[in-house]
XYZ file of C-alpha atoms in Angstrom:
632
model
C 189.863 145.171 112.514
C 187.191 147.232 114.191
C 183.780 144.978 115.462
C 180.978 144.217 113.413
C 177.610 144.952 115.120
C 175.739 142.817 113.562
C 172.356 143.488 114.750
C 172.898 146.965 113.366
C 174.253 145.655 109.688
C 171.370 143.701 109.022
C 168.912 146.624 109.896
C 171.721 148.824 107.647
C 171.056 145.972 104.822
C 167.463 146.115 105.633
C 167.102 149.877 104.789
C 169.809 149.808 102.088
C 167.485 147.250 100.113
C 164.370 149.450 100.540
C 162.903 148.007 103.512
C 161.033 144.753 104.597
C 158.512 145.427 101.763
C 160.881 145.087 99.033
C 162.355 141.518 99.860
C 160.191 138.677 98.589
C 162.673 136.143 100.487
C 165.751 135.699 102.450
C 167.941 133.079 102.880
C 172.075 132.634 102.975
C 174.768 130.275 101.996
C 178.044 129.741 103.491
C 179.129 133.069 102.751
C 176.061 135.413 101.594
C 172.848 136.256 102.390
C 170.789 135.895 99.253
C 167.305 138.396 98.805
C 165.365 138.527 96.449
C 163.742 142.016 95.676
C 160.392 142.956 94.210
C 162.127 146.013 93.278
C 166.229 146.117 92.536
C 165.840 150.014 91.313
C 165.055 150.362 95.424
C 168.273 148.890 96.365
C 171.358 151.439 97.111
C 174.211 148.911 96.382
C 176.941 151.101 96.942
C 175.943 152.308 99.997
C 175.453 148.455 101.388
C 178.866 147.568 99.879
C 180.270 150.755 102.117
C 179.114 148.885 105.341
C 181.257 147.351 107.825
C 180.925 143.748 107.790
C 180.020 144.151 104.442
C 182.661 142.452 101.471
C 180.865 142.688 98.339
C 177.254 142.893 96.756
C 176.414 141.369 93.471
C 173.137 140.340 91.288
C 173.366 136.609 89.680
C 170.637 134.031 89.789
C 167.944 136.593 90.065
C 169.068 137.466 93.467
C 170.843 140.527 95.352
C 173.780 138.751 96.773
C 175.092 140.706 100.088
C 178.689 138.686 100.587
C 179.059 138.617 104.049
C 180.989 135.596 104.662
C 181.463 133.436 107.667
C 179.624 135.309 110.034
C 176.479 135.563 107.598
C 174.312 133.200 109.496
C 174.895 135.407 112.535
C 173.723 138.657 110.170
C 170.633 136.551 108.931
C 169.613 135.682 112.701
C 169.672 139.052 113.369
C 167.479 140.254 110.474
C 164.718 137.256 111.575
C 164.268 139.230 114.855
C 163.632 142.713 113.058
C 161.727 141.017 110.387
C 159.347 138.348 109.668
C 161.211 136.879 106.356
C 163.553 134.461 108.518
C 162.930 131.337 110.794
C 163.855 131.336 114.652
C 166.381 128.469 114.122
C 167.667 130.490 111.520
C 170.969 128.792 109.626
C 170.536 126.085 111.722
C 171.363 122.517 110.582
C 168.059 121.472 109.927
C 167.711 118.725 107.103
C 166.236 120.053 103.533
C 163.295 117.736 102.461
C 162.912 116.114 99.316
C 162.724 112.200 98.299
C 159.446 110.491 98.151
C 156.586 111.602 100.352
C 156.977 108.389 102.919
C 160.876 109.691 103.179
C 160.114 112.605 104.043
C 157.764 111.832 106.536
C 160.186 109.829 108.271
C 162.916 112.462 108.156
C 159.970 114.666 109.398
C 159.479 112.629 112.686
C 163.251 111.514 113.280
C 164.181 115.544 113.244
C 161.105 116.350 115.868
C 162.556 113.319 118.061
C 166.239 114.051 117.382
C 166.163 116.873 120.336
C 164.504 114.160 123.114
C 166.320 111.184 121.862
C 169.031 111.209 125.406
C 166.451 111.671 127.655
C 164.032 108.615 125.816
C 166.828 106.557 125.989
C 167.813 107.545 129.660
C 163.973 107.232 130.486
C 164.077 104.135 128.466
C 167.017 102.377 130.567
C 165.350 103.199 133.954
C 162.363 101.516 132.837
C 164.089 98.452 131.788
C 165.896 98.321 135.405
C 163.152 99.264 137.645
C 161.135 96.308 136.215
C 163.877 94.136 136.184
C 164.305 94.944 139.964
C 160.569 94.295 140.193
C 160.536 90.786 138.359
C 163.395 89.555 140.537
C 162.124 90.411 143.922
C 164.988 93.293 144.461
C 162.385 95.740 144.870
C 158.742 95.628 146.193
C 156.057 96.612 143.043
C 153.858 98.438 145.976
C 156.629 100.379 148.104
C 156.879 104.439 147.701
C 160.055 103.786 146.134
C 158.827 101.918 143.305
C 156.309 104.400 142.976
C 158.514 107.568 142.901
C 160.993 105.748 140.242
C 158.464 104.467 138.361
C 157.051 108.111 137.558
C 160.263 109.426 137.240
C 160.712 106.573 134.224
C 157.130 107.427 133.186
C 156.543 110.847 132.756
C 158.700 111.580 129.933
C 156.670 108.796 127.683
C 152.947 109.724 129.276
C 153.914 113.329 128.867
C 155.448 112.920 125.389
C 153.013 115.118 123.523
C 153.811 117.829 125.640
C 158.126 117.495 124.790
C 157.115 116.800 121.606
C 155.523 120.038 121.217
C 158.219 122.074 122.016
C 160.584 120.528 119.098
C 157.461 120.934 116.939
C 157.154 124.447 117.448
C 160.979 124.983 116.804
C 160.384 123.199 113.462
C 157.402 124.521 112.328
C 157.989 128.256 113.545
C 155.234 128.394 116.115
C 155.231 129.887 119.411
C 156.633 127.246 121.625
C 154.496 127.760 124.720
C 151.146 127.616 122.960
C 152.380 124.401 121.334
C 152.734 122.940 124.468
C 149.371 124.818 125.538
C 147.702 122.477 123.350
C 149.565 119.686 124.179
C 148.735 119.607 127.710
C 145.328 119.677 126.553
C 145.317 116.815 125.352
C 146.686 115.017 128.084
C 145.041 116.640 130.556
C 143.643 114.501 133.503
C 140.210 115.653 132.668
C 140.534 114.596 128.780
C 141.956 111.444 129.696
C 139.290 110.507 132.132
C 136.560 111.461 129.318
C 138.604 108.930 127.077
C 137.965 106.327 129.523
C 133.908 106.717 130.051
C 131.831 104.848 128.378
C 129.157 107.593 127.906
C 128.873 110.061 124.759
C 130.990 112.984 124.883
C 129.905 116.527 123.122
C 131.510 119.999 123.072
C 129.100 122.467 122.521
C 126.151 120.284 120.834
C 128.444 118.125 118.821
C 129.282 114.729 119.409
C 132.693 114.198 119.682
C 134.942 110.526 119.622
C 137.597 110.742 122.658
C 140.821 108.814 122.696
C 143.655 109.041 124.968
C 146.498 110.681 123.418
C 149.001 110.475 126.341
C 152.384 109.283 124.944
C 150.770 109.763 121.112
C 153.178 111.232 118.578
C 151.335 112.012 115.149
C 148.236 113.961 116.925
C 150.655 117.298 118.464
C 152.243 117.463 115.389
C 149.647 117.722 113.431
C 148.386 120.388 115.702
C 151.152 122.055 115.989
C 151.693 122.207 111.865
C 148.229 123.747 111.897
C 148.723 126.277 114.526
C 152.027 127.620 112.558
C 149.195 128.209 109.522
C 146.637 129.894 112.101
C 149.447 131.937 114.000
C 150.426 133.489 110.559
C 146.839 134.103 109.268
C 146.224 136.117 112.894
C 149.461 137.794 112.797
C 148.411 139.414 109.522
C 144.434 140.050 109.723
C 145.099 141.190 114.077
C 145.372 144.874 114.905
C 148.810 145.396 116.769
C 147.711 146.611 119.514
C 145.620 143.526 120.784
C 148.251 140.858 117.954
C 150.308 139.639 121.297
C 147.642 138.116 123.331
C 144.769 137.265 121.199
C 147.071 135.582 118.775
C 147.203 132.533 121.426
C 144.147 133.047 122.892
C 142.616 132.239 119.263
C 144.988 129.971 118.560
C 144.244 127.947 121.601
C 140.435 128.073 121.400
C 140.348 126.888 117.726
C 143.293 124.270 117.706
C 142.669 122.268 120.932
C 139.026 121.546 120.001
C 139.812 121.031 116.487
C 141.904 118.499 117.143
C 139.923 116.549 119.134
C 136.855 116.755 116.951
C 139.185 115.400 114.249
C 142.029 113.789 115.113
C 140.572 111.436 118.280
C 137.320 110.566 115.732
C 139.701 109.426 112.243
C 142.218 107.435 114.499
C 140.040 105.886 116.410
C 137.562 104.738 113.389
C 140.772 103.401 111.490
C 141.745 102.020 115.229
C 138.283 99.909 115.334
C 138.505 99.168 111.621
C 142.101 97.614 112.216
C 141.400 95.668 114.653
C 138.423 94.174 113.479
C 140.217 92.631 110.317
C 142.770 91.908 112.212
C 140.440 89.587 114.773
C 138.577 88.279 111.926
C 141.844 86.988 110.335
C 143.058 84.724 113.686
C 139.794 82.859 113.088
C 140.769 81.923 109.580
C 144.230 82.925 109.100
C 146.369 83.128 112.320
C 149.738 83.201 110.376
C 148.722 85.990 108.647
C 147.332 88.269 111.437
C 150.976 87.483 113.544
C 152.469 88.398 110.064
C 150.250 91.977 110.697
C 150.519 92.327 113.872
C 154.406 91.222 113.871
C 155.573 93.553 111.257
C 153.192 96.595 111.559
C 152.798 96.978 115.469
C 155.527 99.848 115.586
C 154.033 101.467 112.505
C 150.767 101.446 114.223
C 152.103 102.987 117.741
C 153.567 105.530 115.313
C 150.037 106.362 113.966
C 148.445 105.930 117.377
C 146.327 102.903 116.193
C 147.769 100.588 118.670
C 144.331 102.390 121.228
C 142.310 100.342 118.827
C 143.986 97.256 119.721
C 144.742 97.856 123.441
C 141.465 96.924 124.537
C 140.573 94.251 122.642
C 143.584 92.776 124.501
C 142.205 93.260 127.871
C 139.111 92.553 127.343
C 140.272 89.205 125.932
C 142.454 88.693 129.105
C 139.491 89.482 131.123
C 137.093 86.981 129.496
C 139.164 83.886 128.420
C 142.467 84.278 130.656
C 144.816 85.182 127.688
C 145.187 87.373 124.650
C 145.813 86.190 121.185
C 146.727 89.812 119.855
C 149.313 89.949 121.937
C 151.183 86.645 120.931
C 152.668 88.237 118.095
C 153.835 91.559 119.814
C 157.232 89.430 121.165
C 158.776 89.401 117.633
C 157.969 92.664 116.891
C 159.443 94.297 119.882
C 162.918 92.417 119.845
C 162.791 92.591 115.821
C 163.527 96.733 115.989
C 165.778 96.178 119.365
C 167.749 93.754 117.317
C 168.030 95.848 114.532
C 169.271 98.273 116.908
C 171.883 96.587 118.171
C 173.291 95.709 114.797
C 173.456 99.512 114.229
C 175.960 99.680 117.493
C 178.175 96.786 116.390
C 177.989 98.298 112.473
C 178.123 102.405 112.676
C 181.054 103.757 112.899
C 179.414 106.604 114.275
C 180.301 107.029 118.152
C 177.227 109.208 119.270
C 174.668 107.171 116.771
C 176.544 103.693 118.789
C 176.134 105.111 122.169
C 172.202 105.798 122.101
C 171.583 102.282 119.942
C 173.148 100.640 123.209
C 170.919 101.575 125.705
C 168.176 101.792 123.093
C 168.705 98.061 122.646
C 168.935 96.834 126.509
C 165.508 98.710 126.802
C 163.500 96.989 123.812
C 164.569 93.884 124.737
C 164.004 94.277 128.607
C 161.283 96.271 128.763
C 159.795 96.247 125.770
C 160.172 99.949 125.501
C 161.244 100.936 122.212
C 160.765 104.436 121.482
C 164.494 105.234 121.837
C 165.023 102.764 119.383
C 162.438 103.741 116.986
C 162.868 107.498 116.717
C 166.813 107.714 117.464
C 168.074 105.152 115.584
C 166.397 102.902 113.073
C 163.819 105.141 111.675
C 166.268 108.252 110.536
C 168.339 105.890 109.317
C 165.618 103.677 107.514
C 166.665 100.507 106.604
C 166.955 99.087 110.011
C 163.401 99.710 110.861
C 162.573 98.046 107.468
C 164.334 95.381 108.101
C 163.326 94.891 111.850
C 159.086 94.994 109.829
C 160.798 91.945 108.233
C 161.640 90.155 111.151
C 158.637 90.974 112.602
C 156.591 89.579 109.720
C 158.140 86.649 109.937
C 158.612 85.730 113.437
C 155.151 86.960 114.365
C 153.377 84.592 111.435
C 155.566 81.393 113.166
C 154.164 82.701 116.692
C 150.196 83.214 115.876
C 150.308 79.807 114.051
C 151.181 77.824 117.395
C 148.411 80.093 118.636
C 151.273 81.686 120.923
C 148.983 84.520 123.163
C 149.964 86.225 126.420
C 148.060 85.566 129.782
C 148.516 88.879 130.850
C 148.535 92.806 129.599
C 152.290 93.437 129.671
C 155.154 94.903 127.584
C 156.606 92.292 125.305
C 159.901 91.766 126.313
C 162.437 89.068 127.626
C 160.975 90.016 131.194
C 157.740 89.495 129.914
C 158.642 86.369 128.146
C 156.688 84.078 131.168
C 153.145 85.510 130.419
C 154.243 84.221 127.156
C 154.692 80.164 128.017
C 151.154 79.672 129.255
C 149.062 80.127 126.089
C 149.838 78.087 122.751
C 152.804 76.262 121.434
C 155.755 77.992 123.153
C 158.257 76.598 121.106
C 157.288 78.278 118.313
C 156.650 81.189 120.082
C 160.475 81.189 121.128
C 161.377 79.937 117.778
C 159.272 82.747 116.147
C 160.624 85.412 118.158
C 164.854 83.717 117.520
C 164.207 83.605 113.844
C 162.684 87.757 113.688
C 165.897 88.720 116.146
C 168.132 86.713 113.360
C 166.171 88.654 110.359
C 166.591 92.311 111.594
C 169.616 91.733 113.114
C 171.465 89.833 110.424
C 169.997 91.919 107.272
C 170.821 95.217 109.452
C 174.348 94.282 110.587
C 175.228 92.852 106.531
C 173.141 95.546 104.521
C 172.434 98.594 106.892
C 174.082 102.060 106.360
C 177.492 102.579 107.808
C 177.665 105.629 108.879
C 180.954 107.140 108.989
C 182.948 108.134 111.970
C 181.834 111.915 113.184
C 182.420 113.749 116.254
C 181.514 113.196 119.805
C 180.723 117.040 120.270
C 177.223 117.231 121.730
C 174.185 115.434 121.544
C 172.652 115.185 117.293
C 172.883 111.955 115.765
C 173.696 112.878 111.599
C 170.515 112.294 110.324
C 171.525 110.264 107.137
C 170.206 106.908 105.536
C 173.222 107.011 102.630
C 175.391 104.106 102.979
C 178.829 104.906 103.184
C 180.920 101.903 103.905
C 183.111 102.428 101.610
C 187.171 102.670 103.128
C 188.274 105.029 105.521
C 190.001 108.552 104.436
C 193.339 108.908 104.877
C 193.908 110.977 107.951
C 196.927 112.924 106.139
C 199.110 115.655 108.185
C 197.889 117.950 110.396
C 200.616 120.597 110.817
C 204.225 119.984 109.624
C 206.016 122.235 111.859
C 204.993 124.975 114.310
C 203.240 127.851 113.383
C 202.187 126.567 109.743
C 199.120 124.516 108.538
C 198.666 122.324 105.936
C 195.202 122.672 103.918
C 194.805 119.286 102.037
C 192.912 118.885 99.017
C 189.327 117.939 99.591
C 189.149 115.734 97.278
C 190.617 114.691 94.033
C 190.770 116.239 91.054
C 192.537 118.822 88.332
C 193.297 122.391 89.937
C 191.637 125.619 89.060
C 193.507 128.609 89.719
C 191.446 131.405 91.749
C 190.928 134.026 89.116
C 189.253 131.324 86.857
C 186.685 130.020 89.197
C 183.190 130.814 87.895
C 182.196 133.184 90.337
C 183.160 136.696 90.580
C 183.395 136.880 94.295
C 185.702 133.921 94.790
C 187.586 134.446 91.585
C 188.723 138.455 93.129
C 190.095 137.195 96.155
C 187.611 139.044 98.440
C 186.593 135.860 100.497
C 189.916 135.190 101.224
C 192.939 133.142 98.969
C 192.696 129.671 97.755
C 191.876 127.391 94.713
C 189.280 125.281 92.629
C 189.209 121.513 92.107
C 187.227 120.015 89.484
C 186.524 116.635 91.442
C 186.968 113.320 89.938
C 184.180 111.517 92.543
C 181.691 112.775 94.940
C 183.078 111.838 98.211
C 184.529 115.249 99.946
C 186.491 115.326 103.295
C 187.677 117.549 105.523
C 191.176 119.531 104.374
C 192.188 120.053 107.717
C 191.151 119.579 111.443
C 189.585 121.680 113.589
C 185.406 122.526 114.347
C 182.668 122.546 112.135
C 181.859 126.465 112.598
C 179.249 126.518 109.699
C 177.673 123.219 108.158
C 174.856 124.828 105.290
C 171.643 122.862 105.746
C 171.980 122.153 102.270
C 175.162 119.998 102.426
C 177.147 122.418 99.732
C 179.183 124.106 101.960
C 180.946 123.735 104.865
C 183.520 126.444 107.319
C 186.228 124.622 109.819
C 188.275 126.090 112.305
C 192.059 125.119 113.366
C 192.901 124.991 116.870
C 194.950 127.850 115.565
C 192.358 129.841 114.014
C 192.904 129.300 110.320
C 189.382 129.136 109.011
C 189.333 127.260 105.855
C 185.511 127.357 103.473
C 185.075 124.237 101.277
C 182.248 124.829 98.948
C 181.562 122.268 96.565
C 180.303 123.357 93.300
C 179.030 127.282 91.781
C 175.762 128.261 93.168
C 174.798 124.806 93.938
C 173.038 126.268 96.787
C 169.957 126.552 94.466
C 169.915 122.550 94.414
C 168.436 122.827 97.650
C 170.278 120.105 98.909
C 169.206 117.590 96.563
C 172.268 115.443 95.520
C 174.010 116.006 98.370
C 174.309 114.080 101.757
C 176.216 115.612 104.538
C 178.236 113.346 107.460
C 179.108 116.198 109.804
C 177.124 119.176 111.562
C 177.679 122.501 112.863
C 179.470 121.826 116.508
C 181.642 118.867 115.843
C 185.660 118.391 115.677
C 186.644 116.367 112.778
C 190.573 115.732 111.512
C 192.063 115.962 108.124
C 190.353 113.463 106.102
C 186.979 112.667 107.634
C 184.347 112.521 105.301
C 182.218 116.190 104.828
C 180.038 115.064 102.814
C 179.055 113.330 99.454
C 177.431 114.714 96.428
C 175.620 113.183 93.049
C 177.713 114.939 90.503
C 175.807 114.016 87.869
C 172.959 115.364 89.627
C 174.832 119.208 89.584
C 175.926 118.537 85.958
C 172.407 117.393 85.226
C 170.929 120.578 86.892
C 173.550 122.919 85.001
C 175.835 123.837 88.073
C 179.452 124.000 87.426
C 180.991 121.393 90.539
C 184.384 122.937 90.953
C 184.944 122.894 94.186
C 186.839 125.395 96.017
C 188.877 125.295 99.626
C 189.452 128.631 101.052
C 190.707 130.160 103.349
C 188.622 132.980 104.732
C 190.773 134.661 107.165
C 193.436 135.249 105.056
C 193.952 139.093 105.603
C 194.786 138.093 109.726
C 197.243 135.955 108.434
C 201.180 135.842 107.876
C 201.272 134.336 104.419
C 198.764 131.975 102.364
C 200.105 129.926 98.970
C 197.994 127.685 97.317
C 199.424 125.057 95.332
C 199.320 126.389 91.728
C 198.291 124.093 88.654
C 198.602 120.180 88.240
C 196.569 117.240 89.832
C 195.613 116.826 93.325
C 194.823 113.182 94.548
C 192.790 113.645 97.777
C 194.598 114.357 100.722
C 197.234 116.221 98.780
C 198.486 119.384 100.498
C 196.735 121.989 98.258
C 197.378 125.248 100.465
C 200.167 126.120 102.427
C 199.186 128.914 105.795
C 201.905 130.685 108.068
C 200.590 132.359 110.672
């Protein structure tokens, strides 16, 4: 079979289809890319179907379907370079968003932080050391050493805006390198100094409300979700002959003071209002502020009202020897790093286990818990709920001994002496046992158990479903050399090719194979090999065999349209699984609800390179069943 050139098929689509002006959108599935035209009349379909590369074309669902199949996402990156209708990360893995608004917020953050997660944690674990090393008298707090470690443990959390940026960008389709522009903006020495004076600040006549947005999450994205809107609106209004360079230069003068007009003035009024309620409640409520400050001192890192707080606490140290705000802080830390180490001892995840380790040992040594936070229990949810819980609790027990800190440091089990000068200690220690019991107990009995996934690369599955239900069967592999086994996915009656709902399939032209009308929504893997294409939406997924079989499992008819709602998928694009991991699992009722057919059908794509390919004809399949039978 000759090579595809697929830079020149998708401009080949692009003309056949009347040019970029005739597509409204563009987007693929496992095996097409999917336009939608303003004008189908414009559209030469049988001189697209004549391409090489090129298997079918059809019109369902409103759409002119170019069936491409397993190297579509390839053809789709390569019309996002000629054309402005696709993303950068184009057929990339990134997570659909639906659920509530709060949901997808957090899925919003974890996916920006998924990219940085090693490198927190790494960052994270050095920290945790180096002041260990300090507290013990191993290494002196004033040598050059200290110094040089200490801002190679720093700079990744000072600079964080400026990392953060970068995944941002990717996310939000900007241009990278003014996203981190602006980003070193804002944490530019200068900025950072103006924070820190007391007197008024102003750019150009108007009074603006500094804050110091070094290692601050919430105010780059925000920028950089804005810049996306005013790189588009200059991209369209600019002249192309000066588009490249004043695009930024615009960009940049509009976004970096915008920002800090806005962002520095609202965070830092909610900041003031916080803490004030929160001070006025430890003169007449002490349990409750610890309850506040215990439970909602990550969330308000997160939001970057913790500046609000911070000097309240020193200026407290400075004038009465000890800080009351602080007191509560202990629970809250080792709440979320004991909710992180439940994850390790409960996931069956090996990649989620080995950053929740580290993660851990840092929270509870040095207090630093960003690793924690962002790669571990907020994409998965419930173990940052439940480590609020502890926090609520543990911090109310600690602010009612009046439990405060005598000095401005990181609350942490190496921290824990500035913690036994101020108030009743032993509730301070019992406050801080009973929060690590709380988020560690309800995560390690009621968190999600993820399900065993590949050790290929760095991502973490993003998912918050909780699947602890039994293992798969692993089932055979190969039976004897030179053929392959392809199990059935899942369980269910068999549908013979030529009566699957779906012209394409049902002709054979994506390769042989069969349907399965599935009797429950949990779908794993019919044989073993790599994830080679793992649709964003969870509907579809393409593995390859250590002997090349490729093998499509595409659960349900067009289900692509769901837009991944319904389904949750345990793998990604990259990893090795074996027969009988789980894929993925999928609300039926939601398809059947929505009007999609869910027959699910494992293919195998490659079937023309092949020596023969029989598919089990008729019956029942329980899962795990050998459903296809390949000789190379």
């Amino acid at each position: 079979m000759a090579t595809v050139d697929y830079r020149s098929l998708a401009g080949d689509i692009l003309q056949g289809v009347g040019g970029e002006k005739n597509i409204a959108s563009a987007a693929h599935c496992a095996t097409r890319l999917r336009l939608k035209l303003r004008d189908d009349s414009q559209a030469d379909q049988a001189a697209i179907e004549k391409l090489p590369g090129v298997i079918t074309v059809m019109k369902a669902g409103g759409q002119f379907q170019v069936v491409i199949g397993d190297n579509v996402p390839t053809v789709y990156a390569e019309l996002g370079k000629i054309t402005k209708l696709t993303g950068d990360d184009a057929g990339n893995d990134e997570p659909v968003q639906h659920g509530n608004l709060f949901n997808r917020f957090i899925d919003l953050i974890s996916s920006i932080f998924s990219p940085v997660i090693w490198p927190l944690a790494a960052a994270g674990l050095l920290k945790a050391f180096l002041s260990m090393a300090t507290q013990f008298g191993w290494l002196d707090p004033a040598s050059q050493t200290n110094v040089i470690l200490a801002a190679t443990a720093d700079a990744l959390f000072y600079f964080l805006p400026i990392f953060l940026a970068v995944t941002a960008a990717k996310r939000f389709k900007t241009n990278q390198f003014t996203s981190m522009a602006i980003a070193g903006a804002l944490v530019y020495p200068s900025i950072v100094a103006l924070a820190a004076q007391p007197e008024p600040v102003n750019f150009a006549g108007i009074p603006m409300v500094m804050m110091n947005y070094t290692s601050s999450v919430l105010p780059i994205i925000v920028a950089v979700w804005l810049q996306g809107y005013a790189e588009r609106f200059l991209t369209r209004v600019l002249p192309s002959a000066i588009r490249n360079f004043t695009t930024p230069l615009l960009t940049l003068l509009v976004m970096v003071p915008l920002v800090l007009l806005t962002v520095g003035p609202v965070t830092t009024f909610a900041a003031q209002g916080l803490s004030a309620g929160i001070n006025a409640a430890f003169t007449f409520a002490p349990w409750l502020a610890g309850a506040v400050m215990g439970g909602f001192w990550q969330v308000f890192v997160l939001f970057g009202l913790h500046w609000g707080l911070v000097p309240g606490m020193l200026n407290e140290i400075a004038t009465q020897g000890y800080s009351l705000l602080l007191g509560p802080l202990l629970a809250a830390v080792l709440g979320q790093a004991a909710a992180t180490l439940a994850v390790m001892f409960r996931t069956r995840n090996k990649a989620r286990r080995t950053v929740a380790g580290p993660a851990a040992l840092s929270g509870f040594l040095a207090g630093i818990t960003e690793p924690a936070i962002y790669g571990v229990n907020l994409p998965l949810k419930k173990p940052f709920y439940f480590g609020i819980a502890g926090g609520v609790v543990g911090g109310a027990i600690a602010a009612a001994g009046g439990s405060g800190a005598s000095a401005f440091v990181f609350p942490s089990l190496l921290g824990l002496p500035a913690f036994s000068q101020v108030g009743n200690f032993a509730l301070q220690l019992l406050g801080t046992g009973i929060a690590v019991a709380i988020a560690f107990g309800l995560t390690f009995f009621f968190g999600p158990r993820e399900e065993a996934a590949s050790d290929a690369g760095t991502s973490v599955p993003d998912t918050a479903a909780d699947t602890q239900g039994a293992a798969a069967p692993a089932g055979p592999v190969a039976v004897s050399t030179g053929t392959l086994v392809v199990l059935a996915p899942v369980a269910g009656p068999a549908v013979a090719l030529a009566d699957v709902q779906d012209k394409v399939f049902a002709s054979g032209a994506m390769g042989k194979g069969l349907g399965i009308i599935p009797a429950d929504g949990r779908i794993y893997a019919p044989i073993s090999g790599s994830i080679k294409a793992a649709m964003k939406t969870g509907h579809a997924f393409g593995i390859k065999s250590e002997d090349g079989v490729e093998v499509l499992v595409h659960i349900g008819i067009d289900t692509v349209q769901l837009q991944g709602r319904g389904f949750e998928s345990a793998v990604s694009r990259g990893q090795q699984v074996r027969a009988g991991d789980l894929l993925a699992v999928v609300d039926l009722d939601v398809v059947r609800e929505a009007g999609y057919d869910t027959t699910t059908l494992v293919m195998v794509t490659n079937t023309a390179q092949l020596g023969s390919v029989d598919p089990v004809t008729g019956g029942t399949f329980a899962q795990g069943d050998t459903a296809i039978t390949v000789t190379a």
